[in-house]
Amino acid sequence: CDYPLSEDLYNICFPNEKKSSSSIEELFDNSLKDNNPEPIRKLCKTIIEADAHIVPKLLDEKNHNCYFKFFNQFKEASFLTFNYDSLPELFLLKLDKWYPHDGYGIPVETEFNWSIENDKNKKKEHLQKHSSSFILHLHGSLCLYPSTFDLIPTNKENYQEIKLKEEPAFIFAPDSIANLFSPYASVYTKPERLPFEKRVIAPIPDKTEGLKNIFVNRMYSKARDLLNNTKLLVIIGYNFSVHDKSSYHNLLNNWEGEILIISLNANELENRLTKEYPKIKWRSLSTSFKNWVNNKFESERL
């Protein structure tokens, strides 16, 4: 069990396809155009299984792994991610710095595992906590979906009226990831419950349509607010793929600040991006994430 890399997706999502000149993005695009959601479902299932099996081991403080060191160091920071997994929020929930009702940057409806009357105080106590760290899933999250209508009872038996909401609600649904978000549980009272493949933007060449998604749109709005109030952005292991240009361009265009890239090909990325975004001061560190953490984050300015 592992978090999949792009190269892994050929075998995971397209086991019957021979590796050809087609990129993984083109294969996903073709499958969706053929009304075949199975490949994206396999991707979502793989990520959920990785969350469920890997994160509990990483959360063990005795382990002193690089992920625990990283989130402990930057527990007051906010995170922008194009990944669907829940690893960042699970770490920050463990560190008592993040909570699902406000930690996604928007109000989210949550539920709890407690059911007995005496635990109402616990629920109230949790809802009064405020996240000091935001986690913004710019391509969607497997644990969240929008609710755009309510079912209203009528005087006719077995008949309900659909009423569209003026503003969508966002529903927390962590039930597929074991019990890692305890004491939080999934909200089951909503009439609509989007399947996993509808909660995220598929890894296709043109993500323009997916970027109109209600949740994603709110994430970008919050991300711009965060960037407008910061002068330093650290990019970890992100390759600025040409297929993602529509995803990152609107965030970086006209933003003036400093970006540090942590990646094995960081120098190459710095050279390319300096030409594309000359208003940004680019720095690069060609190293792995683990080495960067073990070297105490290399830069004292962080």
Tab-separated table of C-alpha atoms in Angstrom, residues 71-299:
chain	number	residue	atom	x	y	z
A	71	PHE	CA	4.061	19.204	10.485
A	72	ASN	CA	5.248	19.809	14.032
A	73	GLN	CA	7.620	22.516	12.743
A	74	PHE	CA	4.996	24.209	10.555
A	75	LYS	CA	1.859	23.556	12.603
A	76	GLU	CA	0.910	27.240	12.458
A	77	ALA	CA	1.311	27.433	8.668
A	78	SER	CA	-1.390	27.008	6.031
A	79	PHE	CA	-1.169	24.501	3.200
A	80	LEU	CA	-2.285	24.619	-0.443
A	81	THR	CA	-2.427	21.205	-2.065
A	82	PHE	CA	-3.449	19.713	-5.406
A	83	ASN	CA	-3.652	16.250	-3.807
A	84	TYR	CA	-6.899	14.580	-2.737
A	85	ASP	CA	-5.530	12.739	0.303
A	86	SER	CA	-6.106	13.741	3.933
A	87	LEU	CA	-2.561	13.356	5.279
A	88	PRO	CA	-2.027	17.081	6.134
A	89	GLU	CA	-5.297	17.511	8.029
A	90	LEU	CA	-4.855	14.244	9.939
A	91	PHE	CA	-1.443	15.381	11.190
A	92	LEU	CA	-2.665	18.826	12.175
A	93	LEU	CA	-5.776	17.392	13.859
A	94	LYS	CA	-3.422	15.201	15.895
A	95	LEU	CA	-1.455	18.345	16.828
A	96	ASP	CA	-4.706	20.095	17.831
A	97	LYS	CA	-4.172	22.862	15.257
A	98	TRP	CA	-6.853	21.992	12.709
A	99	TYR	CA	-10.551	21.065	12.857
A	100	PRO	CA	-12.841	20.140	9.957
A	101	HIS	CA	-15.630	22.642	10.693
A	102	ASP	CA	-13.400	25.609	9.738
A	103	GLY	CA	-9.970	24.243	8.760
A	104	TYR	CA	-10.789	23.877	5.063
A	105	GLY	CA	-11.136	27.648	4.788
A	106	ILE	CA	-14.929	27.512	4.520
A	107	PRO	CA	-17.704	26.559	6.979
A	108	VAL	CA	-18.209	22.779	6.892
A	109	GLU	CA	-21.041	20.753	8.435
A	110	THR	CA	-19.687	18.050	10.736
A	111	GLU	CA	-21.033	15.266	12.916
A	112	PHE	CA	-19.627	13.380	15.889
A	113	ASN	CA	-19.381	9.765	16.998
A	114	TRP	CA	-20.939	10.630	20.350
A	115	SER	CA	-24.606	9.827	20.650
A	116	ILE	CA	-25.449	9.903	24.355
A	117	GLU	CA	-26.970	13.007	25.948
A	118	ASN	CA	-24.056	13.657	28.312
A	119	ASP	CA	-21.667	14.174	25.393
A	120	LYS	CA	-23.389	17.315	24.088
A	121	ASN	CA	-20.890	19.408	26.033
A	122	LYS	CA	-18.027	17.687	24.226
A	123	LYS	CA	-19.590	18.516	20.865
A	124	LYS	CA	-20.032	22.143	21.867
A	125	GLU	CA	-16.438	22.269	23.094
A	126	HIS	CA	-15.093	21.008	19.761
A	127	LEU	CA	-17.188	23.410	17.699
A	128	GLN	CA	-15.850	26.317	19.731
A	129	LYS	CA	-12.280	25.478	18.731
A	130	HIS	CA	-10.775	27.393	15.814
A	131	SER	CA	-8.164	26.128	13.387
A	132	SER	CA	-4.846	27.978	13.424
A	133	SER	CA	-3.863	26.280	10.160
A	134	PHE	CA	-5.846	26.067	6.911
A	135	ILE	CA	-5.614	23.185	4.427
A	136	LEU	CA	-6.949	24.138	1.009
A	137	HIS	CA	-7.539	21.297	-1.471
A	138	LEU	CA	-7.347	23.121	-4.796
A	139	HIS	CA	-8.416	20.053	-6.805
A	140	GLY	CA	-11.004	18.857	-4.299
A	141	SER	CA	-10.976	16.508	-1.319
A	142	LEU	CA	-12.300	12.965	-1.000
A	143	CYS	CA	-13.717	13.879	2.431
A	144	LEU	CA	-15.887	16.812	1.341
A	145	TYR	CA	-18.797	17.422	-1.004
A	146	PRO	CA	-21.272	20.285	-1.570
A	147	SER	CA	-24.960	20.117	-0.699
A	148	THR	CA	-27.002	22.384	-2.982
A	149	PHE	CA	-30.602	21.517	-2.048
A	150	ASP	CA	-32.851	20.413	0.817
A	151	LEU	CA	-35.823	18.039	0.836
A	152	ILE	CA	-38.846	19.719	2.414
A	153	PRO	CA	-41.739	17.555	3.768
A	154	THR	CA	-45.176	18.249	2.284
A	155	ASN	CA	-48.728	17.301	3.271
A	156	LYS	CA	-48.654	14.519	0.660
A	157	GLU	CA	-47.571	11.094	1.867
A	158	ASN	CA	-44.093	9.996	0.673
A	159	TYR	CA	-43.700	13.250	-1.223
A	160	GLN	CA	-41.018	15.864	-0.585
A	161	GLU	CA	-40.246	19.124	-2.307
A	162	ILE	CA	-36.753	19.948	-3.556
A	163	LYS	CA	-35.656	23.399	-2.490
A	164	LEU	CA	-32.424	24.839	-3.851
A	165	LYS	CA	-30.198	26.549	-1.300
A	166	GLU	CA	-29.207	30.161	-1.815
A	167	GLU	CA	-25.688	29.198	-0.756
A	168	PRO	CA	-24.316	25.623	-0.914
A	169	ALA	CA	-23.391	23.852	2.297
A	170	PHE	CA	-20.237	21.743	2.468
A	171	ILE	CA	-20.471	18.339	4.115
A	172	PHE	CA	-17.710	16.448	5.920
A	173	ALA	CA	-17.608	12.738	4.994
A	174	PRO	CA	-14.563	10.962	6.479
A	175	ASP	CA	-16.215	7.540	6.913
A	176	SER	CA	-14.085	5.785	4.281
A	177	ILE	CA	-10.836	6.537	6.096
A	178	ALA	CA	-11.265	4.151	9.024
A	179	ASN	CA	-11.774	6.124	12.251
A	180	LEU	CA	-8.847	8.481	11.804
A	181	PHE	CA	-10.850	11.689	12.248
A	182	SER	CA	-12.316	10.602	15.586
A	183	PRO	CA	-14.367	12.023	17.280
A	184	TYR	CA	-15.676	13.401	13.967
A	185	ALA	CA	-17.977	11.248	11.858
A	186	SER	CA	-19.737	11.555	8.509
A	187	VAL	CA	-22.950	13.555	8.095
A	188	TYR	CA	-25.578	11.117	6.813
A	189	THR	CA	-28.695	13.295	6.878
A	190	LYS	CA	-28.153	14.943	3.483
A	191	PRO	CA	-30.194	13.767	0.451
A	192	GLU	CA	-27.276	14.034	-1.967
A	193	ARG	CA	-23.977	12.304	-1.425
A	194	LEU	CA	-21.603	12.747	-4.323
A	195	PRO	CA	-19.484	9.750	-5.340
A	196	PHE	CA	-15.733	10.128	-4.908
A	197	GLU	CA	-15.034	10.789	-8.588
A	198	LYS	CA	-17.411	13.782	-8.498
A	199	ARG	CA	-15.674	15.369	-5.482
A	200	VAL	CA	-12.336	15.962	-7.214
A	201	ILE	CA	-10.897	17.256	-10.468
A	202	ALA	CA	-9.670	14.322	-12.502
A	203	PRO	CA	-5.993	14.452	-13.618
A	204	ILE	CA	-6.811	15.391	-17.213
A	205	PRO	CA	-4.975	17.815	-19.574
A	206	ASP	CA	-7.627	20.559	-19.451
A	207	LYS	CA	-8.968	21.189	-15.933
A	208	THR	CA	-10.847	24.378	-16.859
A	209	GLU	CA	-14.306	22.866	-16.360
A	210	GLY	CA	-13.328	21.221	-13.073
A	211	LEU	CA	-12.030	24.536	-11.741
A	212	LYS	CA	-15.639	25.823	-11.880
A	213	ASN	CA	-16.578	23.270	-9.200
A	214	ILE	CA	-18.303	25.066	-6.281
A	215	PHE	CA	-15.923	23.760	-3.632
A	216	VAL	CA	-12.810	24.294	-5.759
A	217	ASN	CA	-13.919	27.849	-6.543
A	218	ARG	CA	-14.163	28.630	-2.835
A	219	MET	CA	-10.738	27.083	-2.230
A	220	TYR	CA	-9.118	29.338	-4.830
A	221	SER	CA	-10.761	32.419	-3.376
A	222	LYS	CA	-9.383	31.565	0.071
A	223	ALA	CA	-5.967	30.679	-1.406
A	224	ARG	CA	-5.710	34.125	-3.016
A	225	ASP	CA	-6.544	35.734	0.326
A	226	LEU	CA	-3.779	33.747	2.013
A	227	LEU	CA	-1.233	34.590	-0.693
A	228	ASN	CA	-2.076	38.280	-0.508
A	229	ASN	CA	-1.064	38.171	3.141
A	230	THR	CA	2.195	36.277	2.803
A	231	LYS	CA	5.577	36.938	1.228
A	232	LEU	CA	6.954	33.388	1.344
A	233	LEU	CA	5.599	30.258	-0.314
A	234	VAL	CA	7.374	26.888	-0.031
A	235	ILE	CA	6.713	24.422	-2.859
A	236	ILE	CA	7.411	20.780	-1.981
A	237	GLY	CA	7.728	18.119	-4.685
A	238	TYR	CA	5.463	19.846	-7.220
A	239	ASN	CA	6.651	19.841	-10.829
A	240	PHE	CA	4.453	22.599	-12.331
A	241	SER	CA	3.291	20.272	-15.101
A	242	VAL	CA	2.084	21.887	-18.321
A	243	HIS	CA	-1.214	20.059	-17.708
A	244	ASP	CA	-1.594	21.990	-14.434
A	245	LYS	CA	-0.962	25.459	-15.881
A	246	SER	CA	-4.638	26.424	-15.561
A	247	SER	CA	-4.493	25.362	-11.906
A	248	TYR	CA	-1.472	27.333	-10.706
A	249	HIS	CA	-1.252	30.278	-13.124
A	250	ASN	CA	-4.074	32.334	-11.587
A	251	LEU	CA	-2.460	31.975	-8.153
A	252	LEU	CA	1.039	33.047	-9.217
A	253	ASN	CA	0.205	35.580	-11.903
A	254	ASN	CA	0.646	39.123	-10.509
A	255	TRP	CA	1.674	37.764	-7.085
A	256	GLU	CA	4.913	39.302	-5.823
A	257	GLY	CA	6.753	37.389	-3.167
A	258	GLU	CA	9.397	34.729	-2.640
A	259	ILE	CA	9.073	31.052	-3.509
A	260	LEU	CA	11.383	28.286	-2.321
A	261	ILE	CA	11.180	25.043	-4.325
A	262	ILE	CA	12.092	21.794	-2.550
A	263	SER	CA	12.513	19.093	-5.195
A	264	LEU	CA	15.140	16.884	-6.781
A	265	ASN	CA	14.773	18.956	-9.991
A	266	ALA	CA	14.355	22.298	-8.191
A	267	ASN	CA	17.107	24.113	-10.157
A	268	GLU	CA	15.521	23.192	-13.480
A	269	LEU	CA	12.116	24.392	-12.249
A	270	GLU	CA	13.594	27.662	-10.956
A	271	ASN	CA	15.167	28.406	-14.350
A	272	ARG	CA	11.890	27.787	-16.185
A	273	LEU	CA	9.593	29.589	-13.772
A	274	THR	CA	11.809	32.662	-13.400
A	275	LYS	CA	11.136	33.401	-17.073
A	276	GLU	CA	7.388	32.793	-16.723
A	277	TYR	CA	6.900	34.747	-13.472
A	278	PRO	CA	9.638	37.417	-13.280
A	279	LYS	CA	7.878	39.340	-10.466
A	280	ILE	CA	8.482	36.436	-8.087
A	281	LYS	CA	11.819	35.892	-6.362
A	282	TRP	CA	12.588	32.209	-6.930
A	283	ARG	CA	14.927	30.071	-4.827
A	284	SER	CA	15.587	26.368	-5.256
A	285	LEU	CA	16.933	23.528	-3.166
A	286	SER	CA	17.648	20.335	-5.108
A	287	THR	CA	17.050	17.718	-2.443
A	288	SER	CA	14.479	15.231	-1.273
A	289	PHE	CA	11.781	16.111	1.239
A	290	LYS	CA	13.295	13.755	3.816
A	291	ASN	CA	16.784	15.254	3.497
A	292	TRP	CA	15.385	18.778	3.748
A	293	VAL	CA	13.590	17.885	6.992
A	294	ASN	CA	16.570	16.033	8.462
A	295	ASN	CA	18.815	19.003	7.636
A	296	LYS	CA	16.513	21.149	9.795
A	297	PHE	CA	14.791	22.742	6.809
A	298	GLU	CA	18.024	24.199	5.403
A	299	SER	CA	16.950	27.835	5.727
